[in-house]
Structure formats: C-alpha cells, structure tokens
C-alpha cells in the first residue's frame, strides 16, 4: 500500500525543482506512516491524508475453496471495486474449545495477503457474531454446553470465551491493519447488535476495549445496524463509528438520515447494500432487479456515500 502512495507522489515531484524534490524525498524517507481515519470535518474517510471513498463487495473466504480465492478477488477487482468486506466465522476456526484451525481453506491470513497483492482494501468483520451468514451467527455450538448462557451479552462464560478467541484472532490480524502496512482499513465490532433483544451496553463497551487492546487506538472501529433510529439506539456506542445497511428498495435520504442521527458528521456508509436476498428452503428464489440495484447504487454514489455490495 505504501508503494501506491509513493507512486502517487513521484509524478508531480519530477516537475518541481531539486530543492523541492529533496524536501519531498526527505519527507518520504522519514516515513509518514500509512494512516486511515474518519474525517468528521469533511464527512469522508481519509487515507494517507487524501480523501478516500470505498466501493466494496462482500466475499466470505469460508464459502470458497482456497484455490479459487485469487480468481474471485481478481474478478472483484476487475468489476471496479476497491475493497472487499469479509466476516471471520468463529465456529469455523474454533470447532472445539481451544482447538484453533487456520490451515488450508481456513487460512485467513493468506486470504488477506492475496487481497493486498491484488490491490483491494479490506473491511474486516470479526464478529464475534456474524448474523444469518452462518447458523447461530457463527458462534460455536459448544457455547451452548452451558445451559443458561446468554449469548451476545455480559454473561461471564460467554465473555470468557470471546476474550480467549479474540485474544487468538486479533493479534493475528494486527499486522494486516493499514497502519501496519496491510490491507485492513476498518474493523467492525459485533453485527446489527441493535436488532438483538439484550441491548447490553456493557457488552459493547467490553468488546470496544478488547478490540482496542489488541488492535491499538488508531484503527477505525465501526458498527453496522439497520437504517432506523430504533436499531441504532442499542447498536451504536461511543468510539465505534456507526454505519447502516439497507437494500435497493430503501429511501436513501431517510436511511442516511438515520445514520446521521447517530453520526452527525463523518462519511456516509451503507455496510450491506443488498444486491440479492437470502432464500428460505421451499420458497421462491430471491432475485433483485439489476436495474433497481444500479439506480440505487448510483444515487448513493451521488451523495458520496461509501458502500459495500
Ligand atoms: C424519503 O425520505 C425523505 C426524508 O425522510 C422524505 O422527505 C421523502 O419524502 C421520502 N421519499 C419518498 C419517495 O418516500
């Protein structure tokens, strides 16, 4: 990623006089380290000082054999996306307590290396809950060995398991943060927590502290919730940038107004723009009109929103 920054700067440099060139090279060699942040003043993301907007696509490495990862990522790049978004399913990596598997199709670090090689940024969603994308939101079934466990809450046994898992996963992710020379620009905490009954702020505070402890103070942490003020009430919390999700049928103005309720300033973000929808067994296959997707997408782009398809 630093290569990109250097390339971007070196073109105009050639046209300047020698002193300027030296000053710039000096500045570069001092290593203004890679940075990625929320710019609350200009309502955008900022990457290495430059305004930045992502148009991203979801891809789940856990659904694709490793041999196809590069092919799929390359196709996403060729489709014009500049970032990908992926979940990390807890149950996929810790099938039994304390038995971690990051080999073969589970080698998420290799997946991150490939995305960087291809030139895509990464929006990482390590959960611990990952919604309907897997049974029980990707939480390992062994958590249910404790009969009265309250998942996604301050339940002591749940928290102990989360701490242990994140203590394994997040240090592995840290070298892949943009600030550390990797492709990960933002990291999501939990998922659509505002849709869950518990509304346990202490749980969200705990996760925030846990993610910060492992990943540092610089990385942009965020939440995603349905585009309604009611969802954002229990889903958003201080220090996590609040984003929303909605499909092509939504009223974009109203949806982003909901985000603005939680985040008066900063970039507009639709973290899940539904180009399709899930199928229920026995029901008709869900299809979304591509014309509607294109229309809705271009409206979001017109208001300078960031979007993940
Ligand atoms: C969309 O939402 C905005 C803001 O809430 C509202 O003013 C507008 O009438 C809505 N548009 C439609 C077509 O419902």
Tab-separated table of C-alpha atoms and ligand atoms in Angstrom:
chain	number	residue	atom	x	y	z
A	1	UNK	CA	0.000	0.000	0.000
A	2	UNK	CA	2.886	2.320	0.686
A	3	UNK	CA	4.023	1.626	-2.884
A	4	UNK	CA	0.789	3.213	-4.099
A	5	UNK	CA	1.404	6.310	-2.026
A	6	UNK	CA	4.929	6.686	-3.327
A	7	UNK	CA	3.803	6.201	-6.923
A	8	UNK	CA	1.109	8.842	-6.488
A	9	UNK	CA	3.593	11.396	-5.213
A	10	UNK	CA	6.508	10.758	-7.526
A	11	UNK	CA	4.774	12.012	-10.685
A	12	UNK	CA	4.373	15.692	-9.739
A	13	UNK	CA	7.710	15.624	-7.934
A	14	UNK	CA	9.559	15.294	-11.234
A	15	UNK	CA	8.248	18.662	-12.355
A	16	UNK	CA	9.484	20.508	-9.269
A	17	UNK	CA	12.975	21.893	-8.751
A	18	UNK	CA	15.705	19.972	-6.977
A	19	UNK	CA	15.216	21.503	-3.542
A	20	UNK	CA	11.564	20.630	-3.575
A	21	UNK	CA	12.404	17.126	-4.708
A	22	UNK	CA	14.875	16.693	-1.882
A	23	UNK	CA	12.418	18.037	0.663
A	24	UNK	CA	9.752	15.658	-0.545
A	25	UNK	CA	12.077	12.670	-0.651
A	26	UNK	CA	13.280	13.588	2.817
A	27	UNK	CA	9.682	13.704	3.972
A	28	UNK	CA	9.010	10.328	2.396
A	29	UNK	CA	12.085	8.698	3.848
A	30	UNK	CA	11.165	9.983	7.283
A	31	UNK	CA	8.245	7.731	6.604
A	32	UNK	CA	4.936	9.463	7.087
A	33	UNK	CA	3.481	6.114	8.090
A	34	UNK	CA	0.268	4.843	6.463
A	35	UNK	CA	-2.846	6.316	8.038
A	36	UNK	CA	-6.561	5.726	7.747
A	37	UNK	CA	-9.134	7.720	9.667
A	38	UNK	CA	-12.584	9.255	9.796
A	39	UNK	CA	-12.617	12.914	8.750
A	40	UNK	CA	-15.513	14.445	10.711
A	41	UNK	CA	-14.926	17.875	9.232
A	42	UNK	CA	-15.248	16.868	5.577
A	43	UNK	CA	-17.618	13.911	6.033
A	44	UNK	CA	-15.293	11.354	4.483
A	45	UNK	CA	-12.609	8.794	5.184
A	46	UNK	CA	-9.027	9.935	4.893
A	47	UNK	CA	-6.245	7.625	3.703
A	48	UNK	CA	-2.682	8.942	3.938
A	49	UNK	CA	-4.117	12.428	4.112
A	50	UNK	CA	-6.202	12.043	0.954
A	51	UNK	CA	-9.964	11.905	0.770
A	52	UNK	CA	-10.967	8.266	0.338
A	53	UNK	CA	-14.186	6.502	-0.560
A	54	UNK	CA	-14.673	2.754	-0.815
A	55	UNK	CA	-16.912	0.804	-3.129
A	56	UNK	CA	-16.615	-2.629	-1.708
A	57	UNK	CA	-18.053	-6.097	-2.133
A	58	UNK	CA	-18.705	-8.883	0.353
A	59	UNK	CA	-16.825	-12.130	-0.097
A	60	UNK	CA	-16.624	-14.876	2.506
A	61	UNK	CA	-13.411	-16.877	2.280
A	62	UNK	CA	-15.112	-19.558	4.380
A	63	UNK	CA	-17.509	-20.348	1.495
A	64	UNK	CA	-14.827	-20.665	-1.172
A	65	UNK	CA	-12.057	-23.255	-1.545
A	66	UNK	CA	-8.668	-21.622	-1.140
A	67	UNK	CA	-7.669	-22.494	-4.711
A	68	UNK	CA	-10.381	-20.116	-6.010
A	69	UNK	CA	-9.687	-17.170	-3.701
A	70	UNK	CA	-7.368	-15.381	-6.097
A	71	UNK	CA	-9.734	-15.850	-9.033
A	72	UNK	CA	-12.692	-14.450	-7.089
A	73	UNK	CA	-10.717	-11.493	-5.729
A	74	UNK	CA	-9.371	-10.672	-9.156
A	75	UNK	CA	-12.914	-10.689	-10.549
A	76	UNK	CA	-13.990	-8.278	-7.818
A	77	UNK	CA	-11.073	-6.013	-8.635
A	78	UNK	CA	-11.885	-6.152	-12.358
A	79	UNK	CA	-15.509	-5.283	-11.558
A	80	UNK	CA	-14.249	-1.939	-10.306
A	81	UNK	CA	-14.362	-2.465	-6.558
A	82	UNK	CA	-11.544	-1.026	-4.455
A	83	UNK	CA	-12.274	-3.007	-1.289
A	84	UNK	CA	-13.734	-6.264	-0.034
A	85	UNK	CA	-15.605	-7.000	3.138
A	86	UNK	CA	-15.370	-10.325	4.921
A	87	UNK	CA	-16.597	-11.912	8.119
A	88	UNK	CA	-14.406	-14.152	10.248
A	89	UNK	CA	-16.664	-17.004	11.411
A	90	UNK	CA	-15.661	-18.006	14.930
A	91	UNK	CA	-17.162	-21.517	14.649
A	92	UNK	CA	-15.040	-22.166	11.531
A	93	UNK	CA	-11.780	-21.584	13.394
A	94	UNK	CA	-12.551	-22.961	16.857
A	95	UNK	CA	-14.690	-26.059	16.408
A	96	UNK	CA	-13.768	-27.291	19.885
A	97	UNK	CA	-12.755	-25.002	22.732
A	98	UNK	CA	-9.098	-24.024	22.409
A	99	UNK	CA	-8.555	-26.025	19.174
A	100	UNK	CA	-7.774	-23.394	16.558
A	101	UNK	CA	-7.617	-24.097	12.837
A	102	UNK	CA	-6.158	-21.542	10.433
A	103	UNK	CA	-4.910	-24.005	7.821
A	104	UNK	CA	-5.940	-24.572	4.196
A	105	UNK	CA	-9.400	-23.124	3.486
A	106	UNK	CA	-9.279	-21.513	6.937
A	107	UNK	CA	-6.040	-19.616	6.298
A	108	UNK	CA	-7.484	-16.107	6.640
A	109	UNK	CA	-4.001	-14.556	6.748
A	110	UNK	CA	-3.235	-15.952	3.296
A	111	UNK	CA	-6.585	-14.567	2.104
A	112	UNK	CA	-5.575	-11.119	3.382
A	113	UNK	CA	-2.199	-11.393	1.635
A	114	UNK	CA	-3.959	-12.175	-1.655
A	115	UNK	CA	-6.310	-9.185	-1.352
A	116	UNK	CA	-3.348	-6.910	-0.788
A	117	UNK	CA	-1.431	-8.403	-3.722
A	118	UNK	CA	-4.421	-7.766	-5.988
A	119	UNK	CA	-4.804	-4.219	-4.691
A	120	UNK	CA	-8.023	-4.429	-2.696
A	121	UNK	CA	-8.553	-2.948	0.747
A	122	UNK	CA	-10.249	-4.989	3.446
A	123	UNK	CA	-13.137	-4.214	5.754
A	124	UNK	CA	-12.825	-6.890	8.414
A	125	UNK	CA	-15.814	-8.148	10.391
A	126	UNK	CA	-14.534	-10.454	13.124
A	127	UNK	CA	-17.862	-10.553	14.949
A	128	UNK	CA	-17.888	-12.341	17.341
A	129	UNK	CA	-21.445	-12.582	15.979
A	130	UNK	CA	-21.840	-12.611	12.185
A	131	UNK	CA	-25.622	-12.724	11.757
A	132	UNK	CA	-27.548	-15.061	9.452
A	133	UNK	CA	-24.447	-15.684	7.346
A	134	UNK	CA	-24.000	-18.847	9.435
A	135	UNK	CA	-26.141	-20.850	11.882
A	136	UNK	CA	-26.223	-19.140	15.267
A	137	UNK	CA	-24.374	-16.181	13.795
A	138	UNK	CA	-21.145	-18.147	13.561
A	139	UNK	CA	-20.937	-18.608	17.317
A	140	UNK	CA	-19.515	-22.056	18.163
A	141	UNK	CA	-22.203	-24.537	19.224
A	142	UNK	CA	-20.116	-25.586	22.234
A	143	UNK	CA	-21.042	-22.286	23.874
A	144	UNK	CA	-24.447	-23.910	24.440
A	145	UNK	CA	-22.882	-26.514	26.731
A	146	UNK	CA	-23.691	-24.003	29.422
A	147	UNK	CA	-27.470	-24.385	29.530
A	148	UNK	CA	-28.463	-20.869	30.568
A	149	UNK	CA	-25.754	-18.945	28.723
A	150	UNK	CA	-26.901	-15.550	27.389
A	151	UNK	CA	-25.113	-15.145	24.073
A	152	UNK	CA	-24.062	-11.648	22.955
A	153	UNK	CA	-24.238	-10.236	26.467
A	154	UNK	CA	-22.083	-9.675	29.562
A	155	UNK	CA	-22.647	-13.315	30.581
A	156	UNK	CA	-19.339	-14.225	32.265
A	157	UNK	CA	-18.838	-17.531	30.423
A	158	UNK	CA	-19.702	-16.015	27.070
A	159	UNK	CA	-17.292	-13.124	27.696
A	160	UNK	CA	-14.518	-15.506	28.795
A	161	UNK	CA	-14.883	-17.469	25.541
A	162	UNK	CA	-14.964	-14.272	23.459
A	163	UNK	CA	-11.875	-12.905	25.213
A	164	UNK	CA	-9.981	-16.104	24.559
A	165	UNK	CA	-10.987	-16.255	20.895
A	166	UNK	CA	-10.287	-12.590	20.214
A	167	UNK	CA	-7.007	-12.977	22.112
A	168	UNK	CA	-6.072	-15.521	19.439
A	169	UNK	CA	-7.570	-13.879	16.344
A	170	UNK	CA	-6.964	-10.147	16.743
A	171	UNK	CA	-3.181	-10.342	17.306
A	172	UNK	CA	-3.044	-12.349	14.044
A	173	UNK	CA	-4.954	-9.557	12.287
A	174	UNK	CA	-2.917	-6.687	13.701
A	175	UNK	CA	-0.017	-6.887	11.189
A	176	UNK	CA	-2.620	-6.648	8.391
A	177	UNK	CA	-4.024	-3.308	9.538
A	178	UNK	CA	-3.445	-0.495	7.062
A	179	UNK	CA	-1.448	1.436	9.672
A	180	UNK	CA	0.919	-1.534	9.870
A	181	UNK	CA	1.371	-1.888	6.100
A	182	UNK	CA	-1.560	-4.257	5.494
A	183	UNK	CA	-4.866	-4.033	3.591
A	184	UNK	CA	-7.365	-3.722	6.515
A	185	UNK	CA	-8.786	-0.185	6.608
A	186	UNK	CA	-11.649	-0.685	9.086
A	187	UNK	CA	-12.804	-3.325	11.577
A	188	UNK	CA	-16.412	-3.963	12.532
A	189	UNK	CA	-17.390	-4.790	16.111
A	190	UNK	CA	-20.379	-7.164	16.575
A	191	UNK	CA	-23.093	-7.031	13.924
A	192	UNK	CA	-26.502	-5.364	13.918
A	193	UNK	CA	-26.461	-5.503	17.695
A	194	UNK	CA	-29.323	-3.022	17.780
A	195	UNK	CA	-31.601	-5.774	16.445
A	196	UNK	CA	-30.857	-8.026	19.440
A	197	UNK	CA	-33.077	-8.088	22.499
A	198	UNK	CA	-30.325	-7.804	25.110
A	199	UNK	CA	-29.288	-4.179	24.406
A	200	UNK	CA	-26.341	-4.715	26.752
A	201	UNK	CA	-24.139	-1.611	26.556
A	202	UNK	CA	-21.600	-3.167	28.901
A	203	UNK	CA	-21.109	-5.972	26.386
A	204	UNK	CA	-20.465	-3.489	23.583
A	205	UNK	CA	-18.156	-1.462	25.844
A	206	UNK	CA	-16.269	-4.640	26.702
A	207	UNK	CA	-15.833	-5.521	23.019
A	208	UNK	CA	-14.632	-2.000	22.265
A	209	UNK	CA	-11.973	-2.210	24.973
A	210	UNK	CA	-10.986	-5.714	23.852
A	211	UNK	CA	-10.593	-4.693	20.187
A	212	UNK	CA	-8.664	-1.548	21.167
A	213	UNK	CA	-6.376	-3.528	23.486
A	214	UNK	CA	-5.428	-5.911	20.666
A	215	UNK	CA	-5.539	-3.612	17.637
A	216	UNK	CA	-4.499	-0.246	19.056
A	217	UNK	CA	-6.046	3.212	19.196
A	218	UNK	CA	-5.578	4.187	15.551
A	219	UNK	CA	-7.704	1.688	13.655
A	220	UNK	CA	-11.213	2.787	12.673
A	221	UNK	CA	-13.658	0.525	14.531
A	222	UNK	CA	-17.284	0.619	13.447
A	223	UNK	CA	-20.737	-0.857	13.929
A	224	UNK	CA	-23.448	-1.738	11.408
A	225	UNK	CA	-27.173	-1.573	12.075
A	226	UNK	CA	-30.432	-1.436	10.213
A	227	UNK	CA	-31.128	2.044	8.857
A	228	UNK	CA	-33.586	3.061	11.561
A	229	UNK	CA	-33.159	5.177	14.671
A	230	UNK	CA	-34.552	2.314	16.789
A	231	UNK	CA	-31.799	-0.060	15.640
A	232	UNK	CA	-29.066	2.492	16.224
A	233	UNK	CA	-30.253	3.035	19.784
A	234	UNK	CA	-28.798	-0.234	21.097
A	235	UNK	CA	-26.344	-0.840	18.261
A	236	UNK	CA	-24.180	2.268	18.345
A	237	UNK	CA	-21.783	3.307	21.070
A	238	UNK	CA	-19.030	5.837	21.644
A	239	UNK	CA	-15.689	5.155	19.858
A	240	UNK	CA	-17.320	2.863	17.261
A	241	UNK	CA	-18.260	4.682	14.065
A	242	UNK	CA	-21.941	3.961	13.373
A	243	UNK	CA	-22.858	2.808	9.849
A	244	UNK	CA	-26.137	1.495	8.440
A	245	UNK	CA	-27.311	-1.165	5.984
A	246	UNK	CA	-30.185	-1.173	3.512
A	247	UNK	CA	-31.216	-2.539	0.129
A	248	UNK	CA	-32.128	-1.034	-3.228
A	249	UNK	CA	-35.781	-0.610	-2.230
A	250	UNK	CA	-34.946	1.790	0.592
A	251	UNK	CA	-35.400	5.541	0.687
A	252	UNK	CA	-31.730	6.565	0.627
A	253	UNK	CA	-32.363	10.013	2.105
A	254	UNK	CA	-34.271	8.540	5.046
A	255	UNK	CA	-31.704	5.741	5.509
A	256	UNK	CA	-28.746	8.113	5.721
A	257	UNK	CA	-30.768	10.456	7.955
A	258	UNK	CA	-30.902	7.544	10.384
A	259	UNK	CA	-27.109	7.231	10.241
A	260	UNK	CA	-26.815	10.979	10.761
A	261	UNK	CA	-28.904	10.614	13.900
A	262	UNK	CA	-26.059	8.537	15.401
A	263	UNK	CA	-23.189	10.196	13.497
A	264	UNK	CA	-23.975	13.855	12.726
A	265	UNK	CA	-20.614	14.116	10.919
A	266	UNK	CA	-18.308	11.742	9.100
A	267	UNK	CA	-18.645	9.591	5.954
A	268	UNK	CA	-21.983	8.127	4.898
A	269	UNK	CA	-21.677	4.334	4.836
A	270	UNK	CA	-24.004	1.577	3.727
A	271	UNK	CA	-22.214	-1.516	5.043
A	272	UNK	CA	-24.609	-4.019	3.464
A	273	UNK	CA	-26.253	-2.990	0.217
A	274	UNK	CA	-28.417	-5.975	-0.721
A	275	UNK	CA	-27.824	-6.876	-4.341
A	276	UNK	CA	-29.665	-10.078	-3.540
A	277	UNK	CA	-31.541	-11.643	-0.675
A	278	UNK	CA	-31.491	-14.935	1.169
A	279	UNK	CA	-33.595	-17.916	0.131
A	280	UNK	CA	-35.755	-19.909	2.521
A	281	UNK	CA	-35.982	-23.637	1.847
A	282	UNK	CA	-39.048	-24.347	-0.241
A	283	UNK	CA	-39.737	-20.709	-1.078
A	284	UNK	CA	-39.138	-18.995	-4.369
A	285	UNK	CA	-35.583	-17.975	-5.210
A	286	UNK	CA	-34.991	-14.341	-4.282
A	287	UNK	CA	-33.962	-12.081	-7.113
A	288	UNK	CA	-33.384	-8.342	-7.095
A	289	UNK	CA	-33.743	-6.350	-10.296
A	290	UNK	CA	-30.314	-5.299	-11.547
A	291	UNK	CA	-31.821	-2.058	-12.879
A	292	UNK	CA	-33.041	-1.206	-9.381
A	293	UNK	CA	-29.637	-2.082	-7.888
A	294	UNK	CA	-27.878	0.148	-10.416
A	295	UNK	CA	-30.265	3.048	-9.825
A	296	UNK	CA	-29.981	2.852	-6.064
A	297	UNK	CA	-26.196	2.445	-6.204
A	298	UNK	CA	-25.743	5.480	-8.422
A	299	UNK	CA	-27.861	7.550	-6.031
A	300	UNK	CA	-25.676	6.522	-3.121
A	301	UNK	CA	-22.542	7.334	-5.089
A	302	UNK	CA	-24.040	10.736	-5.988
A	303	UNK	CA	-24.212	11.648	-2.284
A	304	UNK	CA	-20.575	10.497	-1.898
A	305	UNK	CA	-21.517	7.544	0.261
A	306	UNK	CA	-19.259	4.557	0.864
A	307	UNK	CA	-20.935	1.305	0.017
A	308	UNK	CA	-20.435	-2.405	0.380
A	309	UNK	CA	-22.383	-4.563	-2.049
B	1	LIG	C1	-37.684	9.801	1.513
B	1	LIG	O1	-37.338	10.276	2.799
B	1	LIG	C2	-37.314	11.679	2.895
B	1	LIG	C3	-36.726	12.036	4.263
B	1	LIG	O2	-37.319	11.313	5.290
B	1	LIG	C4	-38.676	12.228	2.647
B	1	LIG	O3	-38.651	13.641	2.730
B	1	LIG	C5	-39.146	11.794	1.266
B	1	LIG	O4	-40.472	12.199	1.059
B	1	LIG	C6	-39.046	10.291	1.114
B	1	LIG	N1	-39.300	9.927	-0.279
B	1	LIG	C7	-40.205	9.031	-0.624
B	1	LIG	C8	-40.336	8.777	-2.078
B	1	LIG	O5	-40.875	8.428	0.190
